Amino acid sequence: MAGRGYAPPTNFGEAPKGYVPGIGRGAAGFMTRSDLGGAVAPAPGQTGLGEGAGSRSALAKFQRENAEKQAEAAAAGGGGDADEDKDFDKFEGADGGLFANAEYDEDDEEADRIYAEIDAHMDSRRRAQREARLKEELEKYRRDNPKITEQFRDLKRKLGDVSYEEWDAIPDIGDYTIKKKKDFAQFAPAPDTLLQRALDEKGVSTQEVDDGALTDLNAVGEGRGTVLGLKLDKLSDSVSGQTVVDPKGYLTDLKSIKISSEAEISDIKKARLLLKSVISTNPKHAPGWIAAARLEELAGKLQAARSFIQKGCDACPKSEDVWIEAARLNTPENAKAILARGVVSLPNSVKIWMQAAKLEAEDDRKRRVLRRALENIPNSVKLWKAVVDLSREDDARVLLSRAVECCPQHVDLWLALARLETYEQARKVLNKARETLPTEPAIWITAAKLEEANGNGAMVGKIVERAVKSLGNHGVSVDREYWLKEAEAAEKNDPPALAVCREIVRVTVGAGVEEEDMKRTWKADAAECEKRGSTHTARAILAHACGVFPAKKGLWVLAAKLEKSVGDSAAMDALLKRAVVHCPRAEVLWLMAAKERWLCGDVPGARDVLEEAFVVNPDSEDIWLAAFKLEFENREPERARVLLAKIREKEGGASERVWMKSAIVEREVGDVAEERRMLAGGLEKFPTAWKMWLMLGQLEEAQGDVDAARTAYTKGCRRCHDAIPLWTAAATLEQRSGFSAKARAILEQARTRNPKNEWLWLAATRQERAADPSGVDPEAIKAADALLSKGLQECPASGALWAEAVKMAPRPQRKAKSVDALKRCDNDPRIIASIANLFWQDRKVDKARSWFNRSCTIDPDIGDHWAAYYRFELQHGGDAAAAAVAKRCREADPKHGELWQRVGKNVKNWHDDAETLLKKCVAEMGAGEA
Amino acid sequence: MAFLLPHLRSGWAVDQAILTEEERLVVLRFGRDADDTCMSMDETLSSVADKVKNFAVIYCVDIEEVPDFNAMYELYDPCTVMFFFRNKHIMIDLGTGNNNKINWAMDDKQEFVDIVEVVYAGARKGRGLVVSPKDYSTKYRY
């Protein structure tokens, strides 16, 4: 027994012929998942591995082979080919139905034959009657519903006889639409594009006429015009048509047509009725007549309006409004006549006279009318002014001198007269004016201006003082605001009356201000004036204030700032000199003075100033440091050293700044030993001065003494936990000497000491990347990414980190990243700059420019962005644009930015200005990219 | 390790192996000998073959050599193990959703022995479906 042994039997012999594995054993397949397909779906094709999910099965194969065998057996009689398609049924498809595989034997054949016979028999019954009935029904239907072609068959037959002439003579069908016809045309304004095109076409056509190619284009255009004209004529002539068009007046009429809706018309009717009753009950009431006339005008009936107002003039001749309305409604010629009648009945009406003058076209005639008017009404200022405006200078003077007699109460006239007169005469006129109008400050101010304009500056002060006094005597209180406005006006005068301005301020600025409020009020006044651009007034106010409070250094500083903003360095210098005399203890003033000198290039002058300052303030460290800075910036390290040594030796001890500056000088000179000594000395006294620790570390690093540098950093970090640059410098040192793990640890420590610090995260990210400079190591990139995302979690609003993330993201994701970044911290200059960089990479020049501009505007203190912007402009914008950027950068004088600080802190670049640094940064960027 | 196991080289042989074994479980491994998954499964199979020889017999069938069952038993995995007892396909609820077969490589011998035992015990009692002692729903991933 093969099955009983423990060793599994394998030899089972040959398979019998035609054996089908599986089926032969009686096994059936299964379908695990219907969506993958099962084992029981037969379809033609070959069996294949990996097609198991497909459509066939051993069962189907077995069935098919069976069927083939049967077909072969049956082929003796039928001779038909045992085709695979024989399973296919027209109605049931390839499934074949329940008995598809059953044998078709003789019984079946007989049954089929009998069924067929029955069918034939049933069909033969009453066939003749049935077919006859069908035929009849069809004919009946055709008779009832004849085709159109059949209907007109007899008529069509005759068409063969029609000649060509008769065809042409058949009239066209007319327009028999029942709908209301539209007006003959609709007018819509021709669009500009059309007109422009027409113009262009015309140009082309004339050009072509010149060429002689198309001579007829213009003629065609004109021909069209004539045709249109003819059409219009025809329309206008047609009597039967509803619209009759006057071709000439048509367009002008269009404008004047008043389209009245039903409602409006009824309103007008009502109003007309109402006004009629007003007029009839009270004919002496002028507004009634005017209203009636206006109503008719509104309704578009000018004639009626005119007749109404005419009646109005007759009914109430003493109302000037009626006369003016009548003049308005009539044509200019008629209006003159009406106004002439008007002045006869109302000789004292200024309005009518003015209207009459206005109607005249020529100046001469106008003048004549006005003179007539002045004869009747000599005290009308309006008339005087009108006539003076129209007259020449000489006449005007004469007229004004008469005018001031007639209306002495009007300052304008007096002032106008004074302006026209010579100096002497003007003085007299003003004096007279003052007598008649003692309460008018404008006269005084004009007098003062007059004196100043004629070089009589000394008088100005007196006049203003007297003005204030006499005005006071006449009970006019001095209003500071008013006088300050006057002062500003005097400053804005052409030519500026500066003396007047100054004097007014001097005399009036203190008026009505309490002693304790003075300083504050004056400061506010000066600020206001400066804001309005009246620097002289502001200066005068501050000068006065400084005169009153000479010991207040705030005022002096304000005044100096004002001078600085005006840009007058000499004045500022003088002012500061006075200031330091008054407040010798104010360091700010000294420093300002020295800086001003220095900025003007006067280094010895600045030195002198500082020396004086030393004399007065021997203990002021600020001044010492300023002196040091002066020497240092002017490349005088020896002097600077001496200065610093002096400060250090002073009793009371120097501050940490001094020690640091000392070290800086030594670094500049390159004296390592001395620098180390300085730093050691400084750190002994100020162990928490992280900058000095950093300097020490850098010094040692530069000397190549890594251990010493490490010690310096470690000590520094221990004492100053929150000095981020110190931590990063320490980490960089480790990284550079090849101890990445140590660097990582340092940064980790720094992060625990200073949580939520974006710079530490940034440094860590960069460090991970720096570990793999070629950027191909996926581990390093992954680590950097992880750090960055952690950092972003801790500081989600950090622009620096987001910018780094945008920069680090693979190119296709940068856009999405930048959108994210913008969403998180909108308006962060770093992110905006990085986006600008993206645009730059994509060559979207305009966008890049605007984004760079934005980043530089948001924070002009970041030098990196300026450098990127400058580089971008050099590449895409040309030299002019780049120079503009450089200029803006110089004005902004940036101090921050990673690259900027790195370049700026290089000893070689210490004394460079912003523009040089900018160029160096750009060179560095280029080198970095290459 | 396939060389340590008996192979069935034709559809006829497979059918005969299933039909003639009357007392023991017939464990068939369908797959290709050179396949990684099959190799690791064969490792398990060959090492337990002796242990279970009293109640189970294990064969390997190369599905390229013997493609007759590919459609019928849906043999499109690299490695498939099926159980038959007295010409009856015994199903196992493994928790994977496919009760017809084990279509992954098992590397734990004891687990496999346990499954064979359970199948044998169930089949002896006339069960068509047995429940695996361990749930493999997390083991096998589609």
Coordinates of N, CA, C and O in Angstrom, one line a residue, chain A residues 469-528:
Chain A
K469 N 1.2 145.6 21.1 CA 0.8 146.5 22.2 C -0.5 147.2 21.8 O -1.5 147.3 22.6
S470 N -0.5 147.8 20.6 CA -1.7 148.6 20.2 C -2.9 147.8 20.1 O -4.0 148.2 20.4
L471 N -2.7 146.6 19.6 CA -3.9 145.7 19.5 C -4.4 145.4 20.8 O -5.6 145.3 21.0
G472 N -3.5 145.2 21.7 CA -3.9 144.9 23.1 C -4.7 146.1 23.7 O -5.7 145.9 24.3
N473 N -4.2 147.3 23.4 CA -4.9 148.5 23.9 C -6.3 148.6 23.3 O -7.2 149.1 23.9
H474 N -6.4 148.2 22.0 CA -7.7 148.3 21.4 C -8.6 147.1 21.8 O -9.6 146.8 21.1
G475 N -8.2 146.3 22.7 CA -9.0 145.2 23.2 C -9.0 144.0 22.4 O -9.8 143.1 22.5
V476 N -8.0 143.9 21.5 CA -7.9 142.6 20.7 C -6.9 141.7 21.4 O -5.8 142.0 21.6
S477 N -7.4 140.6 21.9 CA -6.5 139.6 22.6 C -5.6 138.9 21.6 O -6.0 138.7 20.4
V478 N -4.4 138.7 22.0 CA -3.5 138.0 21.1 C -3.7 136.5 21.1 O -3.7 135.8 22.1
D479 N -4.1 136.1 19.9 CA -4.3 134.6 19.7 C -3.1 134.0 19.2 O -2.7 134.2 18.0
R480 N -2.4 133.1 20.0 CA -1.2 132.5 19.6 C -1.3 131.8 18.3 O -0.5 131.9 17.4
E481 N -2.3 131.0 18.2 CA -2.5 130.2 17.0 C -2.5 131.0 15.8 O -1.8 130.8 14.8
Y482 N -3.3 132.1 15.9 CA -3.4 133.0 14.7 C -2.1 133.6 14.3 O -1.7 133.6 13.2
W483 N -1.4 134.0 15.3 CA -0.1 134.7 15.0 C 0.9 133.7 14.5 O 1.7 134.0 13.6
L484 N 0.9 132.5 15.0 CA 1.9 131.5 14.5 C 1.5 131.1 13.1 O 2.4 130.9 12.3
K485 N 0.2 131.1 12.8 CA -0.2 130.9 11.4 C 0.3 132.0 10.5 O 0.8 131.7 9.4
E486 N 0.2 133.2 11.1 CA 0.7 134.3 10.3 C 2.2 134.2 10.0 O 2.7 134.5 9.0
A487 N 2.9 133.7 11.1 CA 4.4 133.6 11.0 C 4.7 132.6 9.9 O 5.6 132.8 9.0
E488 N 3.9 131.5 9.9 CA 4.2 130.5 8.8 C 3.9 131.0 7.5 O 4.6 130.8 6.5
A489 N 2.8 131.8 7.4 CA 2.4 132.4 6.1 C 3.5 133.3 5.6 O 3.9 133.3 4.5
A490 N 4.1 134.1 6.6 CA 5.2 135.0 6.2 C 6.4 134.2 5.7 O 7.0 134.6 4.8
E491 N 6.6 133.0 6.3 CA 7.7 132.2 5.9 C 7.5 131.7 4.5 O 8.4 131.6 3.6
K492 N 6.2 131.4 4.2 CA 5.9 130.8 2.9 C 5.7 131.9 1.8 O 5.5 131.6 0.7
N493 N 5.8 133.1 2.3 CA 5.6 134.3 1.4 C 6.7 134.2 0.2 O 7.7 133.5 0.4
D494 N 6.4 134.9 -0.8 CA 7.4 134.9 -1.9 C 7.8 136.4 -2.1 O 7.0 137.1 -2.7
P495 N 9.0 136.9 -1.8 CA 10.1 136.2 -1.1 C 9.8 136.0 0.3 O 9.0 136.7 0.9
P496 N 10.3 134.9 0.9 CA 10.0 134.7 2.3 C 10.4 135.8 3.3 O 11.5 136.3 3.2
A497 N 9.5 136.2 4.1 CA 9.7 137.3 5.1 C 10.2 136.6 6.4 O 9.4 136.5 7.3
L498 N 11.5 136.2 6.4 CA 12.0 135.5 7.5 C 12.0 136.3 8.8 O 11.7 135.9 9.9
A499 N 12.4 137.6 8.6 CA 12.5 138.4 9.8 C 11.2 138.6 10.4 O 11.0 138.5 11.7
V500 N 10.2 138.8 9.6 CA 8.8 139.0 10.1 C 8.4 137.7 10.9 O 7.9 137.8 12.0
C501 N 8.7 136.6 10.3 CA 8.4 135.3 10.9 C 9.0 135.2 12.3 O 8.4 134.9 13.3
R502 N 10.3 135.5 12.3 CA 11.1 135.4 13.5 C 10.5 136.3 14.6 O 10.3 135.9 15.7
E503 N 10.3 137.6 14.2 CA 9.8 138.5 15.2 C 8.5 138.2 15.7 O 8.2 138.3 16.9
I504 N 7.6 137.8 14.8 CA 6.2 137.4 15.2 C 6.3 136.3 16.3 O 5.7 136.4 17.4
V505 N 7.2 135.3 16.0 CA 7.3 134.2 16.9 C 7.9 134.7 18.2 O 7.4 134.4 19.3
R506 N 8.9 135.6 18.1 CA 9.6 136.1 19.4 C 8.5 136.8 20.3 O 8.5 136.6 21.5
V507 N 7.7 137.6 19.6 CA 6.9 138.5 20.4 C 5.7 137.7 20.9 O 5.2 137.9 22.0
T508 N 5.1 136.8 20.1 CA 3.8 136.3 20.4 C 3.8 134.9 21.0 O 2.8 134.4 21.5
V509 N 4.9 134.2 20.8 CA 4.9 132.7 21.1 C 4.6 132.5 22.6 O 4.1 131.5 23.0
G510 N 5.1 133.4 23.4 CA 4.9 133.2 24.8 C 3.6 133.7 25.3 O 3.3 133.6 26.5
A511 N 2.8 134.3 24.4 CA 1.6 135.0 24.9 C 0.6 134.0 25.4 O 0.3 133.0 24.7
G512 N 0.1 134.2 26.6 CA -1.0 133.4 27.0 C -0.6 132.0 27.4 O -1.5 131.1 27.4
V513 N 0.7 131.8 27.6 CA 1.1 130.4 28.0 C 1.6 130.5 29.5 O 2.3 131.3 29.8
E514 N 1.1 129.5 30.2 CA 1.5 129.5 31.7 C 3.0 129.1 31.7 O 3.5 128.4 30.8
E515 N 3.6 129.6 32.8 CA 5.1 129.4 32.9 C 5.4 127.9 32.8 O 6.3 127.5 32.1
E516 N 4.6 127.1 33.5 CA 5.0 125.6 33.6 C 4.7 124.9 32.3 O 5.3 123.9 32.0
D517 N 3.8 125.5 31.5 CA 3.4 124.8 30.2 C 4.3 125.2 29.1 O 4.3 124.6 28.0
M518 N 5.1 126.2 29.3 CA 5.8 126.8 28.2 C 6.6 125.8 27.4 O 6.5 125.7 26.2
K519 N 7.5 125.1 28.1 CA 8.4 124.2 27.4 C 7.7 123.2 26.6 O 7.9 123.0 25.4
R520 N 6.7 122.6 27.2 CA 5.9 121.6 26.5 C 5.2 122.2 25.3 O 5.2 121.6 24.2
T521 N 4.5 123.3 25.5 CA 3.8 123.9 24.4 C 4.7 124.2 23.3 O 4.4 124.0 22.1
W522 N 5.8 124.8 23.6 CA 6.7 125.2 22.5 C 7.3 124.0 21.7 O 7.4 124.1 20.5
K523 N 7.6 123.0 22.5 CA 8.0 121.8 21.8 C 7.0 121.3 20.8 O 7.3 120.9 19.7
A524 N 5.7 121.2 21.3 CA 4.6 120.8 20.5 C 4.5 121.7 19.3 O 4.3 121.2 18.1
D525 N 4.6 123.0 19.5 CA 4.4 124.0 18.4 C 5.5 123.7 17.4 O 5.2 123.7 16.2
A526 N 6.7 123.6 17.8 CA 7.8 123.4 16.9 C 7.6 122.1 16.1 O 7.8 122.1 14.9
A527 N 7.2 121.1 16.8 CA 7.0 119.8 16.1 C 6.0 120.0 15.0 O 6.1 119.5 13.9
E528 N 4.9 120.6 15.4 CA 3.8 120.9 14.4 C 4.3 121.6 13.2 O 4.0 121.2 12.1

